[in-house]
Structure formats: C-alpha cells, structure tokens
Amino acid sequence: DTGVSQNPRHKITKRGQNVTFRCDPISEHNRLYWYRQTLGQGPEFLTYFQNEAQLEKSRLLSDRFSAERPKGSFSTLEIQRTEQGDSAMYLCASSTGGGAGSPLHFGNGTRLTVT
Amino acid sequence: SQQGEEDPQALSIQEGENATMNCSYKTSINNLQWYRQNSGRGLVHLILIRSNEREKHSGRLRVTLDTSKKSSSLLITASRAADTASYFCATDAPDSNYQLIWGAGTKLIIKP
C-alpha cells in the first residue's frame, strides 16, 4: 500500500490560466473522490468516480471544473480560467467501496494559489 | 452547507491530559467518521461508528454517538505532542450515497 499520491504538491498560477492536477489512488481502490478545502474549513465534496464512471458531481461545481478517470486508475482534475476564489487545497481520496460508509484514504493534496 | 459542527473550534491542553471534542449534525445518518489532519497534509481516518452503535474504542481513542441528540464525541486519552492536529467529523449526506459532509474541525494543540 503506497498510499494516495497527488501531484503537484503546490501550484501557483495567474488568474485566467488553466491548471491540471493528478491523483493516483491506492491500486485496488475502485472509488475515487475529489474534495476542496479552504483554510479553517472541512473538505467540500467536488466529484466521485466508481472505476471510470463519474457518478456524482457537486451542484456547486462550476463548469470550469472537469475531472476524468480514463482507465479507472489515476484521475485528473482540470480548472479552466482560474479565479482567485479557486485558491484552496485540492484533496483526492480513494476507497474500496461501501458508499459513504467506507473510510477514505486521502492524499496530501495539491495547494493551488491563484494570483 | 456543512452538516457537522465541531466544538470547540480550538483546544489547547498539556501533554498527558485527555482531550474531548464534540460534533453535532443536523439530519439522520447511517454512520459518522472521525479524521485527523496534520498541518498541510491530507486527512487520516481514525474511526467509524454506525448509527446503531453507541460507543467505539480504538487504542487511546473513544468515540460515542447519541443519535437522539444528533451528536458525537471523540475522546483522546493520555494525549501526546504528536496528537497535535485538526480533527474533523464527517457524516453521510442525506441526498447522496457517496458524499461525506464535514464540519469545520477542532484544532487541538498539545503542549509538551
């Protein structure tokens, strides 16, 4: 178990640029989640994959955000035309199943700063 | 909006003392989880308690759940400096099979 890996750890970008983050889940985990966390707050759900299928997406998620998990393994989260309000920690987590009753294994996140 | 609310927001105690954190939630749940987060890192799962359970233990951790009061508590006994972290509770969302809804966390500082 090598854990959930996220790259890059930090990303600084100018407003209006596009950014892409990558998440490599634990290999035997078929469920993958993206969360966003701002300072002093708990994580906020963004989207969920079961294998390669994106089964749920937050209603709060702007159309500028898109996520993929093309082969049911790693996932990417892209933010287009970044805004300063997108500055946050983006967390990826994976689990083996059981819906919301399964413990999540988190990566260490990608911290995005939009200037 | 966040389902869980942790109390207190911050807690500072001496090493060796016990730390108690509380979580309240708004709607009925199937289970409740506690996680720990060290500064700048991801969250680590600590314990899951199901709605039909009242108490659960794991090492120095004790979690209670009172569904009638819609609240849970996390007790860390004999605290250590390494317990310094933020602690979050998470519950299943009422309209989703996959989402967890999180509180804002309790920031725990253990003074050596």
PDB file of C-alpha atoms in Angstrom:
ATOM      1  CA  ASP A   1       0.000   0.000   0.000  1.00  0.00           C
ATOM      2  CA  THR A   2       1.857   3.049  -1.259  1.00  0.00           C
ATOM      3  CA  GLY A   3      -0.966   5.409  -0.386  1.00  0.00           C
ATOM      4  CA  VAL A   4      -2.747   8.009  -2.478  1.00  0.00           C
ATOM      5  CA  SER A   5      -0.364  10.194  -4.448  1.00  0.00           C
ATOM      6  CA  GLN A   6      -1.141  13.704  -5.678  1.00  0.00           C
ATOM      7  CA  ASN A   7       0.892  15.887  -8.000  1.00  0.00           C
ATOM      8  CA  PRO A   8       1.954  18.588  -7.932  1.00  0.00           C
ATOM      9  CA  ARG A   9       2.050  19.413  -4.212  1.00  0.00           C
ATOM     10  CA  HIS A  10       1.920  23.122  -4.902  1.00  0.00           C
ATOM     11  CA  LYS A  11       0.789  25.131  -7.915  1.00  0.00           C
ATOM     12  CA  ILE A  12       0.928  28.888  -8.334  1.00  0.00           C
ATOM     13  CA  THR A  13      -0.831  30.262 -11.370  1.00  0.00           C
ATOM     14  CA  LYS A  14      -2.057  33.554 -12.701  1.00  0.00           C
ATOM     15  CA  ARG A  15      -5.750  34.282 -12.907  1.00  0.00           C
ATOM     16  CA  GLY A  16      -7.211  33.087 -16.180  1.00  0.00           C
ATOM     17  CA  GLN A  17      -4.776  30.228 -16.684  1.00  0.00           C
ATOM     18  CA  ASN A  18      -5.772  26.565 -16.799  1.00  0.00           C
ATOM     19  CA  VAL A  19      -4.372  24.071 -14.304  1.00  0.00           C
ATOM     20  CA  THR A  20      -4.483  20.288 -14.090  1.00  0.00           C
ATOM     21  CA  PHE A  21      -3.880  18.119 -11.056  1.00  0.00           C
ATOM     22  CA  ARG A  22      -3.257  14.393 -10.963  1.00  0.00           C
ATOM     23  CA  CYS A  23      -4.258  11.777  -8.410  1.00  0.00           C
ATOM     24  CA  ASP A  24      -3.019   8.192  -8.221  1.00  0.00           C
ATOM     25  CA  PRO A  25      -5.250   6.238  -5.836  1.00  0.00           C
ATOM     26  CA  ILE A  26      -4.391   3.083  -3.947  1.00  0.00           C
ATOM     27  CA  SER A  27      -4.218   0.467  -6.692  1.00  0.00           C
ATOM     28  CA  GLU A  28      -7.005  -1.839  -5.549  1.00  0.00           C
ATOM     29  CA  HIS A  29      -9.435   1.003  -4.777  1.00  0.00           C
ATOM     30  CA  ASN A  30     -12.151   1.395  -7.375  1.00  0.00           C
ATOM     31  CA  ARG A  31     -13.696   4.511  -5.812  1.00  0.00           C
ATOM     32  CA  LEU A  32     -12.098   7.937  -6.149  1.00  0.00           C
ATOM     33  CA  TYR A  33     -13.167  11.295  -4.768  1.00  0.00           C
ATOM     34  CA  TRP A  34     -12.082  14.894  -5.210  1.00  0.00           C
ATOM     35  CA  TYR A  35     -12.574  17.376  -2.390  1.00  0.00           C
ATOM     36  CA  ARG A  36     -11.617  21.023  -1.969  1.00  0.00           C
ATOM     37  CA  GLN A  37     -10.562  22.519   1.344  1.00  0.00           C
ATOM     38  CA  THR A  38     -10.015  26.143   2.302  1.00  0.00           C
ATOM     39  CA  LEU A  39      -8.174  27.319   5.382  1.00  0.00           C
ATOM     40  CA  GLY A  40     -10.022  26.611   8.601  1.00  0.00           C
ATOM     41  CA  GLN A  41     -12.758  24.624   6.922  1.00  0.00           C
ATOM     42  CA  GLY A  42     -13.546  20.986   6.374  1.00  0.00           C
ATOM     43  CA  PRO A  43     -13.347  19.375   2.946  1.00  0.00           C
ATOM     44  CA  GLU A  44     -16.045  20.188   0.402  1.00  0.00           C
ATOM     45  CA  PHE A  45     -17.118  17.420  -1.972  1.00  0.00           C
ATOM     46  CA  LEU A  46     -16.429  18.028  -5.663  1.00  0.00           C
ATOM     47  CA  THR A  47     -16.925  14.761  -7.522  1.00  0.00           C
ATOM     48  CA  TYR A  48     -16.887  10.967  -7.270  1.00  0.00           C
ATOM     49  CA  PHE A  49     -15.808   8.148  -9.600  1.00  0.00           C
ATOM     50  CA  GLN A  50     -16.539   4.464  -9.430  1.00  0.00           C
ATOM     51  CA  ASN A  51     -13.970   2.900 -11.737  1.00  0.00           C
ATOM     52  CA  GLU A  52     -14.016   5.153 -14.813  1.00  0.00           C
ATOM     53  CA  ALA A  53     -17.601   6.351 -14.371  1.00  0.00           C
ATOM     54  CA  GLN A  54     -18.192   9.784 -12.852  1.00  0.00           C
ATOM     55  CA  LEU A  55     -21.272   9.054 -10.766  1.00  0.00           C
ATOM     56  CA  GLU A  56     -21.709  12.243  -8.833  1.00  0.00           C
ATOM     57  CA  LYS A  57     -20.721  15.860  -9.171  1.00  0.00           C
ATOM     58  CA  SER A  58     -21.373  18.659  -6.714  1.00  0.00           C
ATOM     59  CA  ARG A  59     -24.116  21.036  -7.766  1.00  0.00           C
ATOM     60  CA  LEU A  60     -21.842  23.813  -6.563  1.00  0.00           C
ATOM     61  CA  LEU A  61     -19.142  22.848  -9.030  1.00  0.00           C
ATOM     62  CA  SER A  62     -18.615  25.416 -11.743  1.00  0.00           C
ATOM     63  CA  ASP A  63     -18.488  24.386 -15.402  1.00  0.00           C
ATOM     64  CA  ARG A  64     -14.853  25.479 -15.302  1.00  0.00           C
ATOM     65  CA  PHE A  65     -14.069  22.331 -13.337  1.00  0.00           C
ATOM     66  CA  SER A  66     -13.791  18.964 -15.035  1.00  0.00           C
ATOM     67  CA  ALA A  67     -12.478  15.631 -13.847  1.00  0.00           C
ATOM     68  CA  GLU A  68     -11.624  12.413 -15.619  1.00  0.00           C
ATOM     69  CA  ARG A  69     -10.583   8.918 -14.713  1.00  0.00           C
ATOM     70  CA  PRO A  70      -9.987   7.449 -18.148  1.00  0.00           C
ATOM     71  CA  LYS A  71      -8.974   3.905 -17.309  1.00  0.00           C
ATOM     72  CA  GLY A  72     -10.353   3.627 -13.837  1.00  0.00           C
ATOM     73  CA  SER A  73      -6.927   4.165 -12.323  1.00  0.00           C
ATOM     74  CA  PHE A  74      -5.456   7.675 -11.988  1.00  0.00           C
ATOM     75  CA  SER A  75      -7.636  10.765 -12.177  1.00  0.00           C
ATOM     76  CA  THR A  76      -7.111  14.342 -13.297  1.00  0.00           C
ATOM     77  CA  LEU A  77      -8.902  17.478 -12.164  1.00  0.00           C
ATOM     78  CA  GLU A  78      -8.734  20.471 -14.510  1.00  0.00           C
ATOM     79  CA  ILE A  79      -9.725  24.013 -13.669  1.00  0.00           C
ATOM     80  CA  GLN A  80     -10.115  26.330 -16.636  1.00  0.00           C
ATOM     81  CA  ARG A  81      -9.826  30.117 -16.486  1.00  0.00           C
ATOM     82  CA  THR A  82      -8.790  30.072 -12.851  1.00  0.00           C
ATOM     83  CA  GLU A  83     -10.108  32.712 -10.465  1.00  0.00           C
ATOM     84  CA  GLN A  84      -8.681  33.884  -7.156  1.00  0.00           C
ATOM     85  CA  GLY A  85     -11.556  32.146  -5.387  1.00  0.00           C
ATOM     86  CA  ASP A  86     -10.231  28.826  -6.666  1.00  0.00           C
ATOM     87  CA  SER A  87      -7.255  29.125  -4.319  1.00  0.00           C
ATOM     88  CA  ALA A  88      -7.547  26.139  -1.987  1.00  0.00           C
ATOM     89  CA  MET A  89      -6.169  22.705  -1.185  1.00  0.00           C
ATOM     90  CA  TYR A  90      -7.469  20.086  -3.607  1.00  0.00           C
ATOM     91  CA  LEU A  91      -7.659  16.673  -1.995  1.00  0.00           C
ATOM     92  CA  CYS A  92      -8.052  13.301  -3.628  1.00  0.00           C
ATOM     93  CA  ALA A  93      -9.237  10.247  -1.740  1.00  0.00           C
ATOM     94  CA  SER A  94      -9.918   6.638  -2.594  1.00  0.00           C
ATOM     95  CA  SER A  95     -11.776   3.762  -1.018  1.00  0.00           C
ATOM     96  CA  THR A  96     -12.663   0.159  -1.665  1.00  0.00           C
ATOM     97  CA  GLY A  97     -16.411   0.584  -1.597  1.00  0.00           C
ATOM     98  CA  GLY A  98     -19.415   0.645   0.677  1.00  0.00           C
ATOM     99  CA  GLY A  99     -20.547   4.111  -0.331  1.00  0.00           C
ATOM    100  CA  ALA A 100     -20.366   6.774   2.330  1.00  0.00           C
ATOM    101  CA  GLY A 101     -19.750   4.088   4.936  1.00  0.00           C
ATOM    102  CA  SER A 102     -16.235   3.336   3.734  1.00  0.00           C
ATOM    103  CA  PRO A 103     -13.223   5.049   5.270  1.00  0.00           C
ATOM    104  CA  LEU A 104     -11.473   7.337   2.810  1.00  0.00           C
ATOM    105  CA  HIS A 105      -7.725   7.286   2.195  1.00  0.00           C
ATOM    106  CA  PHE A 106      -6.531  10.783   1.360  1.00  0.00           C
ATOM    107  CA  GLY A 107      -3.511  12.060  -0.484  1.00  0.00           C
ATOM    108  CA  ASN A 108      -1.564  15.039   0.823  1.00  0.00           C
ATOM    109  CA  GLY A 109      -3.306  17.369  -1.568  1.00  0.00           C
ATOM    110  CA  THR A 110      -2.357  19.955  -4.163  1.00  0.00           C
ATOM    111  CA  ARG A 111      -2.289  23.505  -2.852  1.00  0.00           C
ATOM    112  CA  LEU A 112      -3.392  25.939  -5.548  1.00  0.00           C
ATOM    113  CA  THR A 113      -2.651  29.641  -5.321  1.00  0.00           C
ATOM    114  CA  VAL A 114      -4.183  31.894  -7.963  1.00  0.00           C
ATOM    115  CA  THR A 115      -2.560  35.325  -8.162  1.00  0.00           C
TER     116      THR A 115
ATOM    117  CA  SER B   1     -23.733  23.762   3.835  1.00  0.00           C
ATOM    118  CA  GLN B   2     -21.783  21.703   6.312  1.00  0.00           C
ATOM    119  CA  GLN B   3     -23.648  19.013   8.225  1.00  0.00           C
ATOM    120  CA  GLY B   4     -21.254  18.589  11.111  1.00  0.00           C
ATOM    121  CA  GLU B   5     -20.141  21.228  13.529  1.00  0.00           C
ATOM    122  CA  GLU B   6     -17.233  20.548  15.830  1.00  0.00           C
ATOM    123  CA  ASP B   7     -16.911  22.064  19.240  1.00  0.00           C
ATOM    124  CA  PRO B   8     -14.674  23.606  20.437  1.00  0.00           C
ATOM    125  CA  GLN B   9     -13.059  25.264  17.437  1.00  0.00           C
ATOM    126  CA  ALA B  10      -9.708  25.135  19.224  1.00  0.00           C
ATOM    127  CA  LEU B  11      -8.416  23.265  22.251  1.00  0.00           C
ATOM    128  CA  SER B  12      -5.037  23.586  23.964  1.00  0.00           C
ATOM    129  CA  ILE B  13      -4.073  21.128  26.728  1.00  0.00           C
ATOM    130  CA  GLN B  14      -0.995  19.799  28.462  1.00  0.00           C
ATOM    131  CA  GLU B  15       0.585  16.555  27.336  1.00  0.00           C
ATOM    132  CA  GLY B  16      -0.851  13.651  29.282  1.00  0.00           C
ATOM    133  CA  GLU B  17      -4.284  15.209  29.724  1.00  0.00           C
ATOM    134  CA  ASN B  18      -7.405  13.938  28.000  1.00  0.00           C
ATOM    135  CA  ALA B  19      -8.920  15.831  25.071  1.00  0.00           C
ATOM    136  CA  THR B  20     -12.613  15.776  24.234  1.00  0.00           C
ATOM    137  CA  MET B  21     -14.075  17.095  21.014  1.00  0.00           C
ATOM    138  CA  ASN B  22     -17.726  17.180  20.056  1.00  0.00           C
ATOM    139  CA  CYS B  23     -19.571  17.013  16.777  1.00  0.00           C
ATOM    140  CA  SER B  24     -23.197  17.868  16.121  1.00  0.00           C
ATOM    141  CA  TYR B  25     -25.105  17.180  12.937  1.00  0.00           C
ATOM    142  CA  LYS B  26     -28.486  18.064  11.534  1.00  0.00           C
ATOM    143  CA  THR B  27     -30.105  15.142   9.734  1.00  0.00           C
ATOM    144  CA  SER B  28     -30.371  11.416  10.397  1.00  0.00           C
ATOM    145  CA  ILE B  29     -27.269   9.461   9.462  1.00  0.00           C
ATOM    146  CA  ASN B  30     -26.134   5.926   8.729  1.00  0.00           C
ATOM    147  CA  ASN B  31     -22.656   6.417  10.137  1.00  0.00           C
ATOM    148  CA  LEU B  32     -20.225   9.033  11.399  1.00  0.00           C
ATOM    149  CA  GLN B  33     -16.485   9.131  10.889  1.00  0.00           C
ATOM    150  CA  TRP B  34     -13.649  10.973  12.604  1.00  0.00           C
ATOM    151  CA  TYR B  35     -10.494  12.046  10.791  1.00  0.00           C
ATOM    152  CA  ARG B  36      -7.255  13.729  11.800  1.00  0.00           C
ATOM    153  CA  GLN B  37      -5.335  16.233   9.680  1.00  0.00           C
ATOM    154  CA  ASN B  38      -1.815  17.413  10.376  1.00  0.00           C
ATOM    155  CA  SER B  39      -0.949  20.858   9.071  1.00  0.00           C
ATOM    156  CA  GLY B  40      -0.554  20.902   5.290  1.00  0.00           C
ATOM    157  CA  ARG B  41      -1.314  17.209   4.933  1.00  0.00           C
ATOM    158  CA  GLY B  42      -4.228  15.024   3.909  1.00  0.00           C
ATOM    159  CA  LEU B  43      -6.765  13.592   6.310  1.00  0.00           C
ATOM    160  CA  VAL B  44      -6.274  10.287   8.085  1.00  0.00           C
ATOM    161  CA  HIS B  45      -9.229   8.107   9.015  1.00  0.00           C
ATOM    162  CA  LEU B  46      -9.462   7.402  12.736  1.00  0.00           C
ATOM    163  CA  ILE B  47     -12.711   5.627  13.453  1.00  0.00           C
ATOM    164  CA  LEU B  48     -16.169   4.963  12.012  1.00  0.00           C
ATOM    165  CA  ILE B  49     -19.247   4.481  14.173  1.00  0.00           C
ATOM    166  CA  ARG B  50     -22.543   3.269  12.765  1.00  0.00           C
ATOM    167  CA  SER B  51     -25.912   4.671  13.754  1.00  0.00           C
ATOM    168  CA  ASN B  52     -26.803   1.530  15.735  1.00  0.00           C
ATOM    169  CA  GLU B  53     -23.616   1.766  17.813  1.00  0.00           C
ATOM    170  CA  ARG B  54     -23.269   3.906  20.922  1.00  0.00           C
ATOM    171  CA  GLU B  55     -19.569   3.669  21.656  1.00  0.00           C
ATOM    172  CA  LYS B  56     -16.412   2.519  19.938  1.00  0.00           C
ATOM    173  CA  HIS B  57     -12.774   2.286  21.002  1.00  0.00           C
ATOM    174  CA  SER B  58      -9.508   2.256  19.101  1.00  0.00           C
ATOM    175  CA  GLY B  59      -6.336   2.457  21.148  1.00  0.00           C
ATOM    176  CA  ARG B  60      -6.395   5.774  23.025  1.00  0.00           C
ATOM    177  CA  LEU B  61      -9.488   6.908  21.118  1.00  0.00           C
ATOM    178  CA  ARG B  62     -13.058   6.577  22.325  1.00  0.00           C
ATOM    179  CA  VAL B  63     -15.979   7.708  20.208  1.00  0.00           C
ATOM    180  CA  THR B  64     -19.569   7.967  21.372  1.00  0.00           C
ATOM    181  CA  LEU B  65     -22.674   8.555  19.306  1.00  0.00           C
ATOM    182  CA  ASP B  66     -26.021   9.843  20.550  1.00  0.00           C
ATOM    183  CA  THR B  67     -28.465   9.765  17.651  1.00  0.00           C
ATOM    184  CA  SER B  68     -31.260  11.254  19.755  1.00  0.00           C
ATOM    185  CA  LYS B  69     -29.157  14.376  20.291  1.00  0.00           C
ATOM    186  CA  LYS B  70     -27.518  14.157  16.862  1.00  0.00           C
ATOM    187  CA  SER B  71     -24.093  14.408  18.415  1.00  0.00           C
ATOM    188  CA  SER B  72     -20.834  12.514  18.737  1.00  0.00           C
ATOM    189  CA  SER B  73     -17.747  12.952  20.867  1.00  0.00           C
ATOM    190  CA  LEU B  74     -14.127  11.963  20.353  1.00  0.00           C
ATOM    191  CA  LEU B  75     -12.011  11.411  23.446  1.00  0.00           C
ATOM    192  CA  ILE B  76      -8.244  11.123  23.197  1.00  0.00           C
ATOM    193  CA  THR B  77      -6.768   9.810  26.439  1.00  0.00           C
ATOM    194  CA  ALA B  78      -3.243  10.459  27.684  1.00  0.00           C
ATOM    195  CA  SER B  79      -2.547  12.979  24.939  1.00  0.00           C
ATOM    196  CA  ARG B  80       0.864  13.225  23.269  1.00  0.00           C
ATOM    197  CA  ALA B  81       2.546  16.042  21.377  1.00  0.00           C
ATOM    198  CA  ALA B  82       2.048  14.008  18.187  1.00  0.00           C
ATOM    199  CA  ASP B  83      -1.730  14.296  18.661  1.00  0.00           C
ATOM    200  CA  THR B  84      -1.470  17.984  17.728  1.00  0.00           C
ATOM    201  CA  ALA B  85      -3.660  18.261  14.633  1.00  0.00           C
ATOM    202  CA  SER B  86      -7.109  19.252  13.433  1.00  0.00           C
ATOM    203  CA  TYR B  87      -9.888  16.740  13.987  1.00  0.00           C
ATOM    204  CA  PHE B  88     -12.939  16.508  11.734  1.00  0.00           C
ATOM    205  CA  CYS B  89     -16.171  14.602  11.894  1.00  0.00           C
ATOM    206  CA  ALA B  90     -17.915  13.547   8.699  1.00  0.00           C
ATOM    207  CA  THR B  91     -21.376  12.149   8.110  1.00  0.00           C
ATOM    208  CA  ASP B  92     -23.100  10.660   5.112  1.00  0.00           C
ATOM    209  CA  ALA B  93     -25.061  13.257   3.171  1.00  0.00           C
ATOM    210  CA  PRO B  94     -28.861  12.949   3.237  1.00  0.00           C
ATOM    211  CA  ASP B  95     -29.221  13.060  -0.550  1.00  0.00           C
ATOM    212  CA  SER B  96     -26.175  11.110  -1.684  1.00  0.00           C
ATOM    213  CA  ASN B  97     -24.806   7.593  -1.449  1.00  0.00           C
ATOM    214  CA  TYR B  98     -21.228   8.762  -1.832  1.00  0.00           C
ATOM    215  CA  GLN B  99     -20.704  12.167  -0.314  1.00  0.00           C
ATOM    216  CA  LEU B 100     -19.458  12.891   3.144  1.00  0.00           C
ATOM    217  CA  ILE B 101     -20.343  16.171   4.774  1.00  0.00           C
ATOM    218  CA  TRP B 102     -17.717  17.645   7.041  1.00  0.00           C
ATOM    219  CA  GLY B 103     -17.565  20.028   9.935  1.00  0.00           C
ATOM    220  CA  ALA B 104     -15.027  22.836  10.202  1.00  0.00           C
ATOM    221  CA  GLY B 105     -12.875  20.851  12.627  1.00  0.00           C
ATOM    222  CA  THR B 106     -11.357  21.250  16.075  1.00  0.00           C
ATOM    223  CA  LYS B 107      -7.757  22.412  16.168  1.00  0.00           C
ATOM    224  CA  LEU B 108      -6.032  20.531  19.002  1.00  0.00           C
ATOM    225  CA  ILE B 109      -2.708  21.694  20.414  1.00  0.00           C
ATOM    226  CA  ILE B 110      -0.862  19.514  22.898  1.00  0.00           C
ATOM    227  CA  LYS B 111       1.676  21.467  24.925  1.00  0.00           C
ATOM    228  CA  PRO B 112       4.751  19.472  25.970  1.00  0.00           C
TER     229      PRO B 112
END
